Coordinates of C-alpha atoms and ligand atoms in Angstrom, one line a residue:
N267 CA 95.0 126.6 95.9
P268 CA 93.6 123.4 94.6
G269 CA 90.3 122.3 96.1
A270 CA 89.6 125.7 97.8
F271 CA 86.0 126.9 98.0
P272 CA 85.2 129.6 95.5
D273 CA 84.9 133.2 96.5
G274 CA 81.3 134.1 97.4
F275 CA 80.5 130.5 98.3
L276 CA 77.2 130.3 100.0
W277 CA 77.8 128.8 103.4
G278 CA 74.4 128.1 104.8
A279 CA 72.1 125.9 106.9
S280 CA 68.6 124.6 106.4
T281 CA 65.2 124.2 108.1
S282 CA 61.7 123.5 106.9
A283 CA 58.5 125.3 108.1
Y284 CA 56.6 122.4 109.6
Q285 CA 59.6 121.1 111.5
V286 CA 60.8 124.3 113.1
E287 CA 58.0 126.9 113.3
G288 CA 55.4 125.4 115.5
A289 CA 52.4 127.8 115.8
W290 CA 50.5 125.1 113.8
N291 CA 47.2 126.9 113.9
T292 CA 48.2 130.4 114.8
D293 CA 47.2 133.6 112.9
G294 CA 44.9 131.8 110.5
K295 CA 47.2 129.0 109.3
G296 CA 45.3 126.2 107.8
P297 CA 46.1 122.5 108.5
S298 CA 48.5 120.6 106.3
V299 CA 49.0 116.9 105.7
I300 CA 51.5 117.0 108.5
D301 CA 48.9 118.1 111.0
H302 CA 46.8 115.1 110.1
A303 CA 49.6 112.5 109.8
R304 CA 49.3 109.5 112.1
F305 CA 52.5 109.5 114.1
R306 CA 54.3 106.6 115.8
D307 CA 53.0 106.4 119.3
N308 CA 54.7 108.7 121.7
V309 CA 56.7 110.7 119.1
T310 CA 56.8 114.5 119.2
D311 CA 54.1 116.2 117.2
F312 CA 54.5 119.4 115.1
T313 CA 52.3 121.8 117.1
V314 CA 55.2 123.7 118.8
C315 CA 58.4 122.3 117.3
S316 CA 61.2 124.8 118.1
D317 CA 58.7 127.7 118.4
H318 CA 60.7 129.5 115.6
Y319 CA 57.5 131.3 114.7
H320 CA 57.7 133.3 117.9
R321 CA 61.5 133.3 118.3
F322 CA 62.7 133.9 114.8
K323 CA 64.5 137.1 115.6
E324 CA 66.6 135.4 118.2
D325 CA 67.3 132.5 115.9
I326 CA 68.3 134.6 112.9
A327 CA 70.6 136.6 115.2
L328 CA 72.3 133.4 116.2
L329 CA 72.6 132.3 112.5
A330 CA 74.2 135.7 111.8
E331 CA 76.6 135.2 114.7
M332 CA 77.6 131.8 113.2
G333 CA 78.4 133.7 110.0
L334 CA 75.9 132.2 107.6
K335 CA 75.9 133.7 104.1
T336 CA 72.6 132.0 103.3
Y337 CA 69.7 130.5 105.2
R338 CA 67.4 127.9 103.6
F339 CA 63.9 127.8 105.0
S340 CA 60.5 126.9 103.6
I341 CA 57.2 128.8 103.3
A342 CA 54.2 126.9 104.8
W343 CA 51.7 126.9 101.9
S344 CA 48.7 126.7 104.3
R345 CA 49.9 129.8 106.2
L346 CA 49.5 131.8 103.0
Y347 CA 46.5 129.9 101.6
P348 CA 44.8 128.2 104.6
D349 CA 42.8 126.0 102.3
G350 CA 45.4 125.7 99.7
D351 CA 43.7 127.7 97.0
G352 CA 41.1 130.1 98.3
E353 CA 41.6 133.4 100.2
L354 CA 45.0 134.7 100.9
N355 CA 45.8 135.0 104.6
P356 CA 47.4 138.5 105.2
A357 CA 48.8 137.4 108.6
G358 CA 50.7 134.6 106.9
V359 CA 52.0 136.9 104.2
A360 CA 53.1 139.3 106.9
F361 CA 54.9 136.6 108.9
Y362 CA 57.2 135.6 106.0
Q363 CA 57.7 139.3 105.2
Q364 CA 59.0 139.9 108.7
L365 CA 61.2 136.8 108.6
I366 CA 62.7 137.7 105.2
D367 CA 63.3 141.3 106.4
E368 CA 65.1 140.0 109.4
I369 CA 67.2 137.6 107.4
C370 CA 68.2 140.4 105.0
R371 CA 68.8 142.9 107.8
Q372 CA 71.3 140.5 109.2
G373 CA 73.1 140.4 105.9
I374 CA 72.1 136.8 105.1
E375 CA 70.9 135.7 101.6
P376 CA 67.4 134.0 101.9
L377 CA 67.1 130.7 100.0
V378 CA 63.4 129.8 100.0
T379 CA 61.8 126.3 99.5
L380 CA 58.3 126.8 98.2
Y381 CA 57.0 123.4 99.2
H382 CA 58.6 121.0 101.8
F383 CA 56.1 118.1 102.3
D384 CA 53.3 120.2 103.9
L385 CA 50.5 120.1 101.4
P386 CA 47.4 122.0 102.6
W387 CA 44.9 119.5 104.1
A388 CA 42.0 120.9 102.1
L389 CA 43.9 120.1 98.8
Q390 CA 44.7 116.6 100.2
Q391 CA 41.0 116.0 100.9
A392 CA 40.2 116.8 97.3
G393 CA 42.7 114.1 96.1
G394 CA 46.0 115.9 96.7
W395 CA 48.5 115.6 93.9
S396 CA 46.3 113.0 92.2
N397 CA 44.0 115.9 91.3
R398 CA 45.2 118.2 88.6
R399 CA 43.6 121.1 90.5
T400 CA 46.6 121.0 92.9
V401 CA 48.9 121.9 90.0
A402 CA 47.1 125.2 89.4
A403 CA 46.9 125.8 93.2
F404 CA 50.7 125.4 93.5
E405 CA 51.4 127.8 90.6
R406 CA 49.1 130.3 92.3
F407 CA 50.9 129.9 95.6
A408 CA 54.3 130.2 93.9
V409 CA 53.3 133.3 92.0
T410 CA 52.1 134.8 95.3
C411 CA 55.5 134.1 96.9
F412 CA 57.3 135.6 93.9
E413 CA 55.1 138.7 94.0
H414 CA 55.5 139.4 97.7
Y415 CA 59.1 138.3 98.3
G416 CA 60.7 138.5 94.9
K417 CA 62.4 141.8 95.5
Q418 CA 64.4 140.3 98.4
V419 CA 64.7 136.6 97.5
K420 CA 67.0 135.7 94.6
Y421 CA 67.3 131.9 95.2
W422 CA 64.2 129.6 95.1
L423 CA 63.7 125.9 95.4
T424 CA 60.6 124.4 94.0
I425 CA 59.8 121.1 95.8
N426 CA 61.8 119.5 98.5
E427 CA 62.6 115.8 97.9
Q428 CA 59.9 115.1 95.4
N429 CA 61.6 111.7 94.8
M430 CA 61.2 110.8 98.5
M431 CA 57.5 111.8 98.4
I432 CA 57.0 109.3 95.6
L433 CA 59.4 106.6 96.6
K434 CA 58.2 106.6 100.2
G435 CA 54.7 107.8 99.7
E436 CA 53.2 105.9 102.5
V437 CA 55.8 107.2 105.0
I438 CA 55.8 110.9 104.0
G439 CA 52.0 111.2 103.8
T440 CA 51.7 111.7 100.0
L441 CA 48.9 109.1 99.8
A442 CA 45.4 110.0 100.7
E443 CA 43.6 107.4 102.9
G444 CA 42.1 104.5 100.9
T445 CA 44.1 105.1 97.7
E446 CA 43.8 102.2 95.4
D447 CA 46.4 101.1 93.0
V448 CA 49.0 102.8 95.1
Q449 CA 52.0 102.8 92.7
R450 CA 50.0 104.1 89.7
S451 CA 48.6 106.8 91.9
L452 CA 52.1 107.8 93.1
Y453 CA 53.5 108.1 89.5
Q454 CA 50.4 110.1 88.5
Q455 CA 51.1 112.4 91.4
N456 CA 54.8 112.6 90.4
H457 CA 53.7 113.7 86.9
H458 CA 51.5 116.4 88.3
M459 CA 54.3 117.6 90.6
M460 CA 56.7 117.8 87.7
L461 CA 54.1 119.9 85.8
A462 CA 53.6 122.1 88.9
Q463 CA 57.4 122.5 89.3
A464 CA 57.8 123.5 85.6
Q465 CA 55.0 126.1 85.8
A466 CA 56.6 127.6 88.9
M467 CA 60.0 127.8 87.1
I468 CA 58.4 129.4 84.1
A469 CA 56.5 131.9 86.3
C470 CA 59.6 132.7 88.2
H471 CA 61.6 133.5 85.1
Q472 CA 58.8 135.6 83.7
R473 CA 58.4 137.7 86.8
L474 CA 61.8 137.8 88.3
P475 CA 64.4 137.9 85.6
D476 CA 67.3 138.1 88.1
A477 CA 66.1 135.2 90.3
K478 CA 67.3 131.6 90.1
I479 CA 65.2 128.6 90.7
G480 CA 65.8 124.8 90.9
P481 CA 64.6 121.5 92.1
A482 CA 65.8 119.9 95.4
P483 CA 65.7 116.1 95.2
N484 CA 67.5 113.7 97.6
I485 CA 70.3 112.2 95.4
S486 CA 72.6 109.4 96.5
C487 CA 75.2 107.4 94.6
V488 CA 74.3 103.7 94.3
Y489 CA 77.0 101.0 94.5
A490 CA 76.9 97.5 93.0
A491 CA 77.5 94.9 95.8
S492 CA 80.2 93.2 93.6
S493 CA 81.9 93.4 90.2
R494 CA 79.4 91.0 88.7
P495 CA 77.8 92.7 85.7
E496 CA 74.3 91.8 87.0
D497 CA 75.0 93.7 90.1
G498 CA 76.2 96.7 88.1
L499 CA 72.9 96.5 86.2
A500 CA 70.9 96.4 89.4
A501 CA 72.8 99.6 90.6
D502 CA 72.0 101.3 87.3
N503 CA 68.3 100.3 87.7
F504 CA 68.1 101.7 91.2
S505 CA 69.9 105.0 90.3
A506 CA 67.4 105.5 87.4
I507 CA 64.4 104.9 89.7
R508 CA 65.7 106.7 92.7
N509 CA 67.6 109.6 91.2
W510 CA 67.5 110.2 87.4
L511 CA 63.8 110.0 86.7
Y512 CA 63.3 113.2 88.6
L513 CA 66.2 115.2 87.3
D514 CA 65.9 114.0 83.7
L515 CA 62.3 115.4 83.7
A516 CA 63.3 118.6 85.5
V517 CA 66.4 119.4 83.3
H518 CA 65.8 117.6 79.9
G519 CA 62.0 117.6 80.0
R520 CA 61.7 113.9 79.2
Y521 CA 61.0 110.6 81.0
N522 CA 64.0 108.4 81.7
A523 CA 63.6 105.6 79.2
V524 CA 64.5 102.8 81.7
V525 CA 62.1 103.9 84.3
W526 CA 59.4 104.5 81.7
A527 CA 59.8 100.9 80.6
F528 CA 59.5 99.7 84.3
L529 CA 56.3 101.7 84.7
Q530 CA 54.9 100.5 81.5
Q531 CA 55.5 96.8 82.3
R532 CA 53.7 97.2 85.6
G533 CA 50.8 99.2 84.3
W534 CA 51.9 102.3 86.3
L535 CA 52.2 104.9 83.5
P536 CA 50.7 108.3 84.3
E537 CA 48.1 109.9 82.2
I538 CA 49.7 112.7 80.3
A539 CA 47.6 115.5 78.8
A540 CA 48.3 117.1 75.4
D541 CA 50.5 120.0 76.5
D542 CA 52.1 118.5 79.6
M543 CA 55.4 117.5 78.1
A544 CA 55.8 120.8 76.3
I545 CA 55.3 122.6 79.6
I546 CA 57.7 120.3 81.5
A547 CA 60.3 120.9 78.8
A548 CA 59.8 124.7 78.9
G549 CA 60.3 124.9 82.7
K550 CA 64.1 125.0 83.0
P551 CA 66.1 125.1 86.3
D552 CA 69.0 127.5 86.7
F553 CA 70.8 125.1 89.1
I554 CA 70.3 121.8 90.8
A555 CA 70.0 121.6 94.6
F556 CA 70.4 118.2 96.2
N557 CA 70.2 116.7 99.6
Y558 CA 72.7 113.9 100.5
Y559 CA 72.9 111.9 103.7
A560 CA 74.0 108.3 102.8
S561 CA 74.8 106.0 99.9
A562 CA 73.0 102.8 98.9
T563 CA 74.3 99.4 97.9
V564 CA 72.4 96.9 95.8
S565 CA 72.7 93.5 94.1
A566 CA 70.8 91.7 91.4
D567 CA 69.7 88.6 93.3
L568 CA 71.7 87.7 96.3
P569 CA 69.9 85.4 98.7
D570 CA 69.0 86.9 102.1
A571 CA 71.8 85.2 103.9
A572 CA 74.5 86.6 101.6
R573 CA 73.1 90.1 101.7
G574 CA 73.5 90.2 105.5
E575 CA 71.0 91.5 108.0
L576 CA 69.5 94.6 106.5
N577 CA 68.9 97.5 108.8
S578 CA 65.8 99.6 108.7
K579 CA 67.2 102.2 106.3
Q580 CA 68.1 99.5 103.8
K581 CA 64.8 97.8 104.2
A582 CA 63.1 101.2 103.4
D583 CA 65.3 101.5 100.3
Q584 CA 64.3 98.1 99.2
Q585 CA 60.6 98.9 99.5
M586 CA 60.9 102.1 97.5
A587 CA 58.1 102.5 95.1
G588 CA 57.0 98.9 95.4
I589 CA 59.7 97.8 92.9
D590 CA 60.1 94.1 93.1
S591 CA 63.4 92.2 93.6
T592 CA 63.8 91.4 89.9
V593 CA 65.0 95.0 89.5
Y594 CA 67.4 95.3 92.5
V595 CA 67.8 94.1 96.0
G596 CA 69.3 96.2 98.9
C597 CA 72.5 95.0 100.5
N598 CA 74.8 95.7 103.4
N599 CA 78.0 97.6 102.7
P600 CA 80.8 96.2 104.9
H601 CA 83.1 99.1 104.1
L602 CA 81.0 101.8 105.7
S603 CA 80.1 102.7 109.3
Q604 CA 76.5 103.6 110.3
N605 CA 75.1 106.3 112.4
Q606 CA 72.8 105.7 115.4
F607 CA 69.9 105.3 113.1
G608 CA 71.5 102.8 110.6
W609 CA 72.3 105.4 107.9
Y610 CA 75.6 104.7 106.2
I611 CA 78.2 107.4 106.6
D612 CA 79.8 107.8 103.3
P613 CA 81.7 111.1 102.6
V614 CA 83.4 109.7 99.4
G615 CA 79.9 108.9 98.1
F616 CA 79.1 112.6 98.5
R617 CA 82.0 113.4 96.1
I618 CA 80.8 110.8 93.7
T619 CA 77.2 112.0 93.9
A620 CA 78.2 115.7 93.1
R621 CA 80.4 114.5 90.2
E622 CA 77.6 112.3 88.8
I623 CA 75.0 115.0 88.9
Y624 CA 77.3 117.6 87.4
A625 CA 78.5 115.3 84.6
R626 CA 74.9 114.4 83.7
Y627 CA 73.3 117.9 83.7
A628 CA 76.1 120.5 83.6
L629 CA 74.2 122.9 85.8
P630 CA 75.7 124.6 88.9
L631 CA 75.0 122.7 92.1
I632 CA 74.1 123.6 95.7
V633 CA 73.8 121.2 98.6
T634 CA 70.6 121.9 100.4
E635 CA 70.9 119.1 103.1
N636 CA 73.6 117.0 104.6
G637 CA 74.0 116.2 108.2
L638 CA 74.0 113.8 111.1
G639 CA 71.0 113.0 113.2
A640 CA 72.0 112.0 116.8
F641 CA 70.8 111.9 120.4
D642 CA 72.7 114.9 121.8
T643 CA 73.1 115.4 125.5
L644 CA 72.9 118.8 127.2
E645 CA 75.8 118.7 129.7
A646 CA 76.8 120.9 132.6
G647 CA 77.0 124.6 131.8
N648 CA 74.5 124.0 128.9
K649 CA 77.2 122.6 126.7
V650 CA 76.7 120.1 123.9
H651 CA 79.9 118.2 122.9
D652 CA 78.8 117.0 119.4
D653 CA 82.2 116.0 118.1
Y654 CA 80.5 113.2 116.1
R655 CA 78.6 115.9 114.1
I656 CA 81.7 117.9 113.5
A657 CA 83.5 114.8 112.3
Y658 CA 80.7 114.0 109.9
L659 CA 80.5 117.5 108.4
R660 CA 84.3 117.9 108.2
D661 CA 84.7 114.6 106.4
H662 CA 81.9 115.5 103.9
L663 CA 83.2 119.0 103.3
R664 CA 86.7 117.6 102.5
Q665 CA 85.1 115.4 99.9
L666 CA 83.1 118.3 98.5
R667 CA 86.2 120.4 98.2
L668 CA 87.7 117.5 96.2
A669 CA 84.6 117.4 94.0
I670 CA 85.2 121.1 93.2
A671 CA 88.8 120.3 92.4
D672 CA 87.5 117.5 90.1
G673 CA 85.7 120.2 88.1
V674 CA 82.2 120.3 89.7
V675 CA 80.7 123.8 89.8
L676 CA 79.2 124.1 93.2
F677 CA 78.1 127.4 94.8
G678 CA 76.8 126.6 98.2
Y679 CA 76.5 124.2 101.1
C680 CA 73.5 124.2 103.5
P681 CA 73.7 121.4 106.1
W682 CA 70.7 120.1 107.9
S683 CA 69.8 121.7 110.2
A684 CA 70.5 125.3 111.2
I685 CA 68.8 124.7 114.6
D686 CA 67.3 121.6 116.3
L687 CA 63.9 120.8 115.0
V688 CA 61.5 117.9 114.9
S689 CA 62.6 115.0 112.7
T690 CA 59.8 113.9 110.4
H691 CA 59.5 110.4 111.9
Q692 CA 61.7 110.4 115.0
G693 CA 60.7 113.4 117.0
I694 CA 62.9 116.0 118.6
G695 CA 65.2 113.3 120.1
K696 CA 66.9 112.9 116.7
R697 CA 68.8 116.2 116.5
Y698 CA 70.7 117.8 113.6
G699 CA 71.2 121.4 114.6
F700 CA 74.2 123.6 115.4
I701 CA 72.0 125.2 118.0
Y702 CA 70.4 123.1 120.8
V703 CA 66.7 123.7 121.6
N704 CA 66.0 122.9 125.2
R705 CA 62.9 120.7 125.1
D706 CA 62.1 117.0 125.1
E707 CA 59.7 114.8 123.2
H708 CA 56.7 116.1 125.2
D709 CA 58.1 118.4 127.8
L710 CA 58.5 121.9 126.3
K711 CA 60.8 123.1 129.2
D712 CA 61.9 126.6 128.4
L713 CA 62.8 126.2 124.7
A714 CA 66.1 128.1 125.4
R715 CA 68.7 128.1 122.7
Y716 CA 72.3 126.9 123.4
R717 CA 75.2 127.0 121.0
K718 CA 76.7 123.5 120.4
K719 CA 80.3 122.8 119.9
S720 CA 79.6 122.4 116.2
F721 CA 78.3 126.0 116.2
F722 CA 81.7 127.3 117.0
W723 CA 83.4 124.9 114.6
Y724 CA 81.1 126.0 111.7
Q725 CA 81.6 129.6 112.6
Q726 CA 85.4 129.2 112.3
L727 CA 85.1 127.2 109.1
I728 CA 82.9 129.8 107.4
A729 CA 85.3 132.6 108.5
S730 CA 88.2 130.8 106.8
N731 CA 86.0 130.0 103.7
G732 CA 86.2 126.2 104.4
A733 CA 89.7 125.6 105.5
T734 CA 89.5 122.4 107.6
Ligands
LIG281 C1 65.1 114.9 104.5 C2 64.0 116.0 104.7 C3 64.1 116.8 105.9 C4 64.6 116.1 107.1 C5 65.8 115.2 106.8 C6 66.3 114.3 107.9 O1 64.5 113.9 103.9 O2 64.0 116.9 103.6 O3 62.8 117.4 106.1 O4 63.6 115.4 107.8 O5 65.5 114.4 105.7 O6 65.5 113.2 108.0 P1 64.9 112.6 109.4 O7 64.3 113.8 110.1 O8 64.0 111.6 109.1 O9 66.2 112.1 110.1

């Protein structure tokens, strides 16, 4: 049966703590960078979100009904350590214990992200990832998670989208206010996160010999705008900066030579202490998790007029990490359609991305995010007809199946998101879930849960192990 999904394939779905839980200051939780972020005017804040903190039993029951084999969620660091590194908060430990018990009771495999953007505010005030103290604090937090939950949790993710935290530092809240020499600071922070990730992987392997742990960057294939060799070079530059820097360090324990040269030329090299590279090399992932939403297209030097009118996503790609236009320039891709938010929809790019990662690193892969953000409408009878989401997921899964037929070893697929939650920059209006949460930007309504059309579609798909 060429292209079938392997037996035991982990059909899943994902969330993150700060986007789904709410209860932002309940039971001793400390604030995180998210609770202090300056939001766009009038966009939903993260105080209540989908109120998963109080409704997790109902939510996990729905995920079990959908047939999930695994559920990816994150632990809010500042629920366990309210100031990031001081006293452990027993109520926080107890919450995740109950959540994990419930997930296991329903026969679902927990897949835990240790850190998904929500750095404790107290650590941020002391310099965040610029301060080496944060590396030790992360290791302590990770070890606490391994000790408390390691009997039940076999799959761990270190840091969600570390590359986006660096490449879009200003957007995601990685930068402390008043940071000078922004790019240098970001690449120093990146180095410290790499070190923290390596130490967490080492600690995991020492304490939990049967567990598996890996990084979870956002990886996308990058196309050259034309067959001009210079455009090919620009695409290679952007892939190195956007994708490979992070995975080369995580898997091979060394800096990507091309990116290193870029950083050196610009005076952005991080300070590296004596043992750092040995530690980074010693922390080995068991698998690579990756998030994929869209592809990117770049050119060497096309004038604005020839590149077309860039949408906001492409402009953001262009500004990534302050790299100037001698390295690459973002372009339109006339062959792809876009979603309501200007993200290119590119299922074939998904297949290419899986193949590229596997060919480069030869480690098993799992997809930890993929999905379609859209303005859903709750219709009569509390129905949501999200055929556009079904089409997106179906087309991407077909390409994933082809990637497996191409030889890629892939053991799971966790679309974003299990249930509606608050988008990092666009509020609750931009929905991704299989389950509708009845609230608006500011009106909490009754927070009732309704199964969308995609819920029943995914349920059937899982039951047939991916036959579409
Ligand atoms: C990824 C993040 C998620 C989620 C997702 C969708 O970058 O890991 O936390 O936010 O993107 O993005 P958005 O909410 O901006 O549409």
